[in-house]
XYZ file of C-alpha atoms in Angstrom:
554
model
C 8.304 133.721 117.997
C 10.754 136.546 117.186
C 8.975 139.230 115.163
C 11.661 141.911 115.265
C 15.334 142.335 116.101
C 16.964 145.542 117.367
C 20.368 147.084 116.680
C 21.996 145.309 119.609
C 20.907 141.915 118.256
C 21.953 142.817 114.698
C 25.393 143.782 116.029
C 25.741 140.466 117.852
C 24.602 138.550 114.763
C 27.100 140.398 112.581
C 29.950 139.640 114.992
C 28.825 136.018 115.170
C 28.910 135.814 111.381
C 32.392 137.341 111.313
C 33.648 134.936 113.966
C 32.231 131.893 112.139
C 33.838 132.972 108.869
C 37.144 133.472 110.665
C 36.997 129.945 112.103
C 36.356 128.432 108.656
C 38.758 130.527 106.581
C 41.409 127.829 106.013
C 38.768 125.338 104.904
C 37.351 127.960 102.512
C 40.860 128.623 101.204
C 41.091 124.945 100.293
C 38.083 125.374 97.978
C 40.028 127.711 95.699
C 40.187 126.213 92.220
C 43.757 127.276 91.460
C 46.174 125.404 93.752
C 48.572 128.351 94.029
C 50.029 129.765 97.268
C 48.085 133.022 97.445
C 45.982 135.288 99.685
C 42.960 133.050 99.061
C 39.251 133.700 99.365
C 38.766 132.719 103.004
C 41.618 134.920 104.162
C 40.514 137.921 102.096
C 36.877 137.687 103.198
C 37.920 137.265 106.835
C 40.232 140.293 106.773
C 37.455 142.321 105.151
C 34.729 141.476 107.639
C 37.129 141.636 110.600
C 37.945 145.257 109.754
C 34.246 146.034 110.215
C 33.857 143.727 113.213
C 36.533 145.647 115.145
C 34.544 148.850 114.722
C 31.259 147.185 115.672
C 32.708 145.529 118.776
C 33.872 148.959 119.971
C 30.279 150.296 120.038
C 28.862 150.509 123.567
C 25.209 151.103 122.827
C 24.612 150.918 119.077
C 21.576 152.188 117.238
C 20.850 151.046 113.703
C 22.390 154.124 112.086
C 25.728 153.989 113.926
C 25.874 150.207 113.481
C 25.229 150.485 109.747
C 27.937 153.114 109.378
C 30.515 150.996 111.223
C 29.778 147.899 109.141
C 29.753 149.756 105.821
C 32.813 151.938 106.453
C 34.904 149.230 108.108
C 34.271 146.647 105.389
C 34.718 149.115 102.531
C 38.103 150.325 103.755
C 39.254 146.872 104.871
C 38.218 145.060 101.683
C 40.867 142.786 100.146
C 40.696 140.719 96.995
C 37.708 140.348 94.705
C 35.773 138.242 97.213
C 36.432 140.767 99.988
C 35.351 143.727 97.862
C 32.146 141.941 96.819
C 31.438 141.057 100.458
C 31.966 144.709 101.418
C 29.489 145.774 98.739
C 26.940 143.218 99.962
C 27.329 144.628 103.478
C 27.156 148.201 102.213
C 23.886 147.544 100.389
C 22.417 145.694 103.359
C 23.285 148.458 105.812
C 21.787 151.081 103.487
C 18.570 149.107 103.769
C 18.500 148.976 107.579
C 20.033 152.253 108.755
C 16.764 154.191 109.044
C 14.941 151.551 111.120
C 14.852 151.146 114.884
C 13.909 147.476 114.636
C 13.818 145.012 111.745
C 11.092 142.558 110.801
C 11.243 139.991 108.007
C 10.037 142.521 105.398
C 12.805 144.944 106.378
C 15.371 142.149 106.243
C 14.173 140.980 102.838
C 14.292 144.529 101.424
C 17.791 145.026 102.814
C 18.932 141.778 101.206
C 17.619 142.961 97.834
C 19.553 146.230 98.217
C 22.590 144.181 99.174
C 22.507 142.188 95.951
C 21.759 145.216 93.768
C 24.736 147.102 95.210
C 27.142 144.187 94.765
C 26.092 143.466 91.177
C 26.581 147.136 90.245
C 30.112 147.076 91.698
C 31.252 144.234 89.434
C 31.741 145.203 85.803
C 31.068 141.726 84.421
C 29.156 139.722 87.045
C 29.672 135.996 86.705
C 27.088 133.450 87.816
C 28.173 130.515 89.927
C 29.910 132.824 92.401
C 29.229 134.586 95.718
C 26.894 136.909 93.788
C 24.708 133.979 92.734
C 24.444 132.688 96.294
C 23.564 136.176 97.568
C 20.915 136.623 94.870
C 19.377 133.215 95.565
C 19.141 134.001 99.276
C 17.668 137.462 98.614
C 15.042 136.108 96.212
C 14.002 133.481 98.746
C 13.824 136.177 101.427
C 11.467 138.267 99.269
C 9.245 135.213 98.768
C 9.197 134.289 102.468
C 8.460 137.842 103.626
C 4.943 137.496 102.226
C 4.029 134.558 104.464
C 6.500 134.187 107.359
C 6.598 136.485 110.410
C 9.066 134.629 112.642
C 12.598 135.969 112.095
C 14.114 132.676 113.242
C 12.098 130.615 110.731
C 12.759 133.200 108.031
C 16.535 133.055 108.614
C 16.598 129.252 108.655
C 14.738 128.967 105.340
C 16.899 131.643 103.713
C 20.056 129.761 104.739
C 18.594 126.486 103.440
C 18.082 128.151 100.059
C 21.594 129.628 100.085
C 22.998 126.124 100.657
C 20.993 124.768 97.713
C 22.192 127.541 95.411
C 25.787 127.017 96.548
C 25.488 123.303 95.748
C 24.486 124.232 92.183
C 27.465 126.519 91.529
C 29.559 123.706 89.946
C 26.821 123.343 87.312
C 27.186 127.056 86.468
C 30.982 127.175 86.294
C 32.656 124.189 84.595
C 35.969 124.997 86.287
C 34.331 124.318 89.669
C 32.922 121.004 88.489
C 36.300 119.948 87.075
C 38.003 120.714 90.401
C 35.176 119.084 92.365
C 34.427 122.103 94.585
C 31.693 124.665 95.183
C 32.417 128.386 94.868
C 34.657 129.476 97.732
C 33.205 132.996 97.943
C 29.684 131.614 98.113
C 30.795 129.242 100.874
C 32.253 132.180 102.766
C 28.992 134.111 102.554
C 27.078 131.051 103.749
C 29.353 130.809 106.813
C 28.614 134.448 107.665
C 24.866 133.745 107.470
C 25.210 130.593 109.561
C 27.233 132.375 112.228
C 24.619 135.136 112.442
C 21.841 132.544 112.711
C 23.619 130.771 115.580
C 23.524 134.022 117.562
C 19.817 134.425 116.846
C 19.309 130.970 118.360
C 21.162 132.034 121.505
C 24.681 130.699 120.935
C 27.351 132.582 122.888
C 30.565 133.594 121.125
C 33.529 135.850 121.808
C 32.452 139.214 120.393
C 35.811 140.944 120.794
C 37.780 141.811 117.675
C 40.937 143.565 118.759
C 43.145 145.624 116.503
C 46.092 143.468 115.376
C 49.327 144.287 117.142
C 51.917 146.414 115.383
C 49.463 147.587 112.709
C 51.475 150.769 112.441
C 53.869 148.999 110.114
C 56.592 148.232 112.675
C 57.400 144.541 112.395
C 59.822 142.361 114.333
C 60.645 139.671 111.795
C 61.176 136.032 112.635
C 64.558 136.263 110.962
C 65.587 139.121 113.245
C 64.449 137.159 116.304
C 66.376 134.124 115.121
C 69.564 136.164 114.895
C 69.578 136.301 118.715
C 70.329 132.650 119.417
C 70.537 133.038 123.194
C 68.069 135.515 124.634
C 69.212 136.317 128.179
C 72.321 138.307 129.051
C 73.248 136.873 132.464
C 75.837 138.409 134.800
C 76.756 137.736 138.420
C 79.664 137.492 140.858
C 80.499 134.269 142.737
C 81.890 134.785 146.223
C 83.895 131.582 146.468
C 83.303 129.269 149.402
C 84.968 126.149 147.965
C 88.203 125.280 146.223
C 88.327 126.828 142.737
C 91.416 125.850 140.746
C 92.285 125.980 137.039
C 90.565 122.659 136.291
C 87.401 123.794 138.085
C 87.365 126.970 136.020
C 87.819 125.024 132.755
C 84.970 122.702 133.734
C 82.769 125.691 134.566
C 83.537 127.377 131.232
C 82.812 124.131 129.369
C 79.438 123.936 131.086
C 78.604 127.533 130.176
C 79.580 126.859 126.544
C 77.113 123.966 126.508
C 74.219 126.291 127.407
C 75.194 129.578 125.758
C 77.796 131.858 124.204
C 79.534 135.250 124.715
C 81.173 133.756 127.792
C 83.471 135.738 130.063
C 84.769 134.162 133.298
C 87.309 136.196 135.283
C 88.574 134.977 138.662
C 90.402 137.103 141.225
C 91.326 135.674 144.628
C 87.996 134.744 146.242
C 85.569 136.088 143.645
C 84.676 135.081 140.062
C 82.928 137.447 137.640
C 80.676 135.679 135.100
C 78.998 136.848 131.894
C 77.036 134.514 129.580
C 74.268 134.707 126.962
C 71.892 131.792 127.458
C 68.273 130.730 127.073
C 68.219 129.321 130.612
C 69.880 131.631 133.187
C 68.758 129.284 135.930
C 71.176 126.577 134.812
C 74.116 128.981 134.965
C 73.028 130.177 138.391
C 72.546 126.650 139.746
C 76.043 125.584 138.688
C 77.566 128.790 140.101
C 75.887 128.170 143.475
C 77.925 124.979 143.847
C 81.022 127.190 144.149
C 79.682 129.817 146.541
C 77.184 132.599 147.176
C 76.124 134.980 144.391
C 75.927 138.774 144.302
C 75.270 141.596 141.793
C 73.042 139.341 139.708
C 71.687 140.889 136.500
C 69.556 139.214 133.810
C 68.384 141.130 130.715
C 66.073 139.898 127.973
C 68.062 140.811 124.855
C 65.191 140.032 122.498
C 63.003 142.628 124.212
C 65.842 145.125 124.190
C 66.394 144.428 120.506
C 62.692 144.856 119.770
C 62.647 148.152 121.650
C 65.626 149.342 119.615
C 63.975 148.270 116.369
C 60.741 149.986 117.354
C 62.639 153.176 118.217
C 64.517 152.963 114.921
C 61.300 152.299 113.028
C 59.592 155.204 114.776
C 62.489 157.458 113.846
C 62.339 156.307 110.231
C 58.564 156.780 110.187
C 58.981 160.312 111.549
C 61.588 161.104 108.900
C 59.279 159.698 106.244
C 56.413 161.783 107.559
C 58.562 164.896 107.411
C 59.462 164.083 103.811
C 55.786 163.617 102.975
C 54.888 166.921 104.641
C 57.605 168.616 102.572
C 56.152 166.997 99.464
C 52.688 168.288 100.345
C 54.080 171.805 100.546
C 55.432 171.464 97.018
C 53.101 172.341 94.109
C 51.014 169.396 92.963
C 52.205 167.775 89.784
C 49.738 166.793 87.119
C 50.265 163.015 87.191
C 51.513 160.578 89.836
C 51.762 156.796 90.004
C 51.099 154.018 92.518
C 52.075 150.437 91.790
C 51.585 147.174 93.656
C 54.927 145.384 93.809
C 56.019 141.875 94.789
C 59.759 142.035 95.364
C 62.745 144.316 95.861
C 63.968 143.999 92.278
C 60.525 144.586 90.812
C 60.108 147.584 93.099
C 63.387 149.096 91.875
C 62.238 148.674 88.278
C 58.986 150.514 89.001
C 60.812 153.304 90.819
C 63.185 153.646 87.883
C 60.189 154.065 85.594
C 58.799 156.911 87.691
C 56.399 155.284 90.164
C 55.913 157.583 93.177
C 54.661 155.047 95.729
C 54.901 151.259 95.972
C 52.427 149.047 97.818
C 53.967 145.734 98.794
C 51.438 142.981 98.296
C 50.387 140.982 95.303
C 49.356 137.348 95.399
C 50.240 136.327 98.944
C 48.600 139.302 100.643
C 46.225 141.427 98.615
C 46.367 145.096 99.683
C 43.175 146.503 101.164
C 41.175 149.483 99.983
C 42.591 151.295 103.036
C 46.136 150.582 101.805
C 45.194 152.119 98.468
C 43.659 155.200 100.101
C 46.763 155.769 102.220
C 48.950 155.519 99.116
C 46.727 157.962 97.204
C 47.048 160.430 100.068
C 50.850 160.262 99.841
C 51.052 161.005 96.111
C 51.023 164.770 95.570
C 49.329 164.873 92.177
C 46.012 165.925 90.641
C 45.725 162.663 88.695
C 46.894 159.470 90.389
C 47.321 156.305 88.322
C 47.087 152.967 90.152
C 48.633 149.795 88.716
C 47.148 146.839 90.683
C 49.235 144.249 88.768
C 46.958 141.450 89.940
C 43.405 140.652 88.855
C 42.422 140.095 92.485
C 43.404 143.662 93.447
C 41.641 145.648 90.703
C 38.298 145.848 92.541
C 39.952 147.196 95.711
C 41.725 149.833 93.609
C 38.447 150.797 91.957
C 36.796 151.037 95.353
C 39.563 153.363 96.564
C 39.031 155.569 93.506
C 35.327 155.921 94.360
C 36.184 156.911 97.933
C 38.652 159.634 96.856
C 37.252 163.114 96.253
C 40.216 165.530 96.129
C 42.135 163.784 93.316
C 41.246 162.005 90.106
C 42.219 158.357 90.506
C 42.756 156.349 87.322
C 42.953 152.578 87.703
C 44.801 150.885 84.852
C 43.525 147.272 85.060
C 46.926 145.578 84.996
C 46.628 141.931 85.988
C 50.345 141.086 86.136
C 53.665 142.739 86.959
C 54.769 142.741 83.287
C 51.586 144.559 82.327
C 52.329 147.173 84.988
C 55.861 147.645 83.680
C 54.565 147.987 80.111
C 52.046 150.595 81.273
C 54.812 152.698 82.827
C 57.117 152.299 79.819
C 54.368 153.801 77.646
C 53.739 156.824 79.865
C 54.452 160.095 78.048
C 54.743 163.139 80.395
C 53.871 165.638 77.654
C 50.465 164.093 77.005
C 47.246 164.483 78.995
C 46.136 162.039 81.707
C 43.362 160.802 79.427
C 45.747 160.190 76.536
C 48.099 158.278 78.806
C 45.223 156.266 80.245
C 44.075 155.183 76.774
C 47.616 154.359 75.636
C 48.384 152.295 78.737
C 45.117 150.369 78.483
C 45.836 149.594 74.839
C 49.460 148.559 75.362
C 48.878 146.173 78.275
C 46.693 144.080 75.970
C 49.815 143.251 73.942
C 51.561 141.658 76.933
C 51.308 137.951 77.652
C 52.469 136.777 81.088
C 53.650 133.423 82.378
C 54.290 132.701 86.059
C 56.026 129.656 87.484
C 55.184 128.470 90.992
C 54.370 125.318 92.971
C 51.075 123.578 93.741
C 49.807 123.659 97.322
C 47.188 120.936 96.879
C 46.050 118.109 94.622
C 43.444 119.078 92.033
C 42.415 118.773 88.397
C 42.097 121.889 86.264
C 42.317 122.693 82.554
C 42.376 118.929 81.940
C 45.621 118.683 83.898
C 46.190 116.450 86.908
C 48.088 118.452 89.533
C 49.647 117.096 92.691
C 50.979 118.794 95.796
C 54.483 120.111 95.114
C 54.206 120.023 91.321
C 55.666 122.959 89.382
C 53.073 124.904 87.389
C 53.420 127.377 84.523
C 50.393 129.676 84.662
C 49.338 131.932 81.795
C 46.819 134.768 81.619
C 43.911 132.390 81.082
C 44.934 129.237 82.908
C 47.584 126.609 83.563
C 49.869 126.094 80.567
C 52.312 123.496 81.872
C 52.764 121.127 84.820
C 55.958 119.275 85.682
C 58.416 118.254 88.353
C 61.329 120.550 87.444
C 61.334 124.352 87.408
C 63.403 124.739 84.239
C 61.582 122.116 82.180
C 58.169 123.428 83.195
C 59.183 126.993 82.370
C 60.347 125.973 78.884
C 57.114 124.034 78.309
C 55.151 127.122 79.346
C 57.138 129.259 76.892
C 55.968 127.089 73.997
C 52.425 128.234 74.714
C 53.400 131.891 75.177
C 55.801 132.666 72.335
C 54.457 133.228 68.828
C 56.164 133.823 65.485
C 55.878 137.607 65.795
C 56.958 137.811 69.472
C 59.718 140.411 69.771
C 60.616 140.830 73.469
C 60.818 138.251 76.257
C 61.357 139.569 79.795
C 62.436 137.180 82.565
C 62.076 138.233 86.229
C 63.580 135.646 88.546
C 62.443 135.250 92.144
C 64.174 135.285 95.511
C 64.601 131.486 95.577
C 66.350 131.321 92.182
C 70.141 131.610 91.891
C 71.318 134.075 89.252
C 73.393 131.410 87.483
C 70.273 129.231 87.133
C 68.330 132.196 85.764
C 71.135 132.982 83.299
C 71.188 129.360 82.126
C 67.423 129.478 81.537
C 67.780 132.778 79.680
C 70.354 131.213 77.370
C 68.070 128.248 76.664
C 65.161 130.554 75.873
C 67.348 132.735 73.632
C 68.527 129.637 71.775
C 64.962 128.442 71.212
C 63.667 131.854 70.142
C 66.607 133.566 68.365
C 64.420 136.223 66.715
C 63.263 137.629 70.068
C 65.218 139.912 72.383
C 65.533 138.181 75.776
C 66.039 140.340 78.873
C 66.881 139.040 82.367
C 65.999 140.945 85.563
C 66.283 140.165 89.266
C 62.692 140.473 90.460
C 63.248 139.218 93.997
C 59.613 138.114 94.211
C 58.496 135.383 96.631
C 56.307 132.422 95.623
C 56.993 132.706 91.886
C 60.279 131.279 90.642
C 59.865 133.154 87.375
C 57.548 135.810 86.039
C 57.924 136.050 82.265
C 56.533 138.588 79.805
C 56.165 138.116 76.074
C 55.423 141.019 73.746
């Protein structure tokens, strides 16, 4: 019987839970109701808990207080997406309940679980049942019941997990959209995997507890495109000291061979030596052929990809240093009253925000939700007393709110923009002469007048909003759900517009993505203008990935 667990065991159980969630993240992603290519629940929850796991795994000899601080701080700052923020709040509440104990029994665990649920529910403005919150509450209520009669931590944990599974199985009955798609709540499934991973450790299962910091987290990235530009990676040079006959035909044959394995070929012969230069992915082949003509000297092989990476890293470091110097100069300037941060999804969209006065852009959006840490870093860079944040995605609002709570030296105002067009409308309605509060109220009012449609492709088969959707289908998604499904981008977009445009609609904004040719976007604009002659139709290059078109209607 296990009556208590200490900080070392709690740390191992937490890391086991994180590792189990990480191993199941793609499966959890597949449970998402909307079949869109996005950051997804499993990914967001994994990134959130991994941020805390890295801090925990670095502890040599944890006590409950230091462990609790690492879990709470790491998950709060690393939280991404709604599911990640809620998970961070569950962990924050739980660690508040354990931090003053040296060891935990079932009563301590049950009390901590109650604090966990209370904290998470308070963090969500409109809690919805049938979600991760419901699963957490069901588990916590069962824990409170068991604590009155069960002393064995192992039995207690097993029964709590059994209850969590039962509650998770009932989530489709609480949310019709889950039942229609034939799935349980993905966030609740993620929480269950954390509990199961922790329980495995309690039973003695061994796992890899190391959670290393991802490489190149400083922001320096060597893109796949850049790597691909270097077709042949090794610069190979040597001199052949001829020992056999080497005439013009032999040289032509040798050059032809080198061309078959590389490029940038230079072959210069002079009496009894031949100087060779070639870029190839297999220097050994060049060397083997050269040895058939004689002995080799002054051999030199350089990995050009590594050299290129080193140059890029040096360049990036230089740029980062220049940026830091600019930021330091900005800090020395007097603070302005109001500054702006916006989440952006493409080069064109970013330029629009900058033109409207946004001080700092956070690249992110649907495919990779920015973390609370990303928000905090952006807030630090904006030299203003009042910093407005435009999340421009409903899955980023909670992380922005969390960053505002963690900021003490500036007033952070989160305008709950759920789409890029709403963010643009918010900035258009900013009036410098008015107070931060007046601007906040105006922006919040104006974004309600914006309807958004987004056109993308389905990444899985599903049924939602009474629509059968198949992998690869084109979807037109509105603010409240899927408005149109088809096989062609243009036709689906026009079908979506029928649901968006009303008699009194005045302005239609079209932002076309990186995969759309301008002539195709112009043709679509003309069709939309012809169908809705009373509206002003504007076309912009958004440059966004994933979404062929993002369209606003006001």
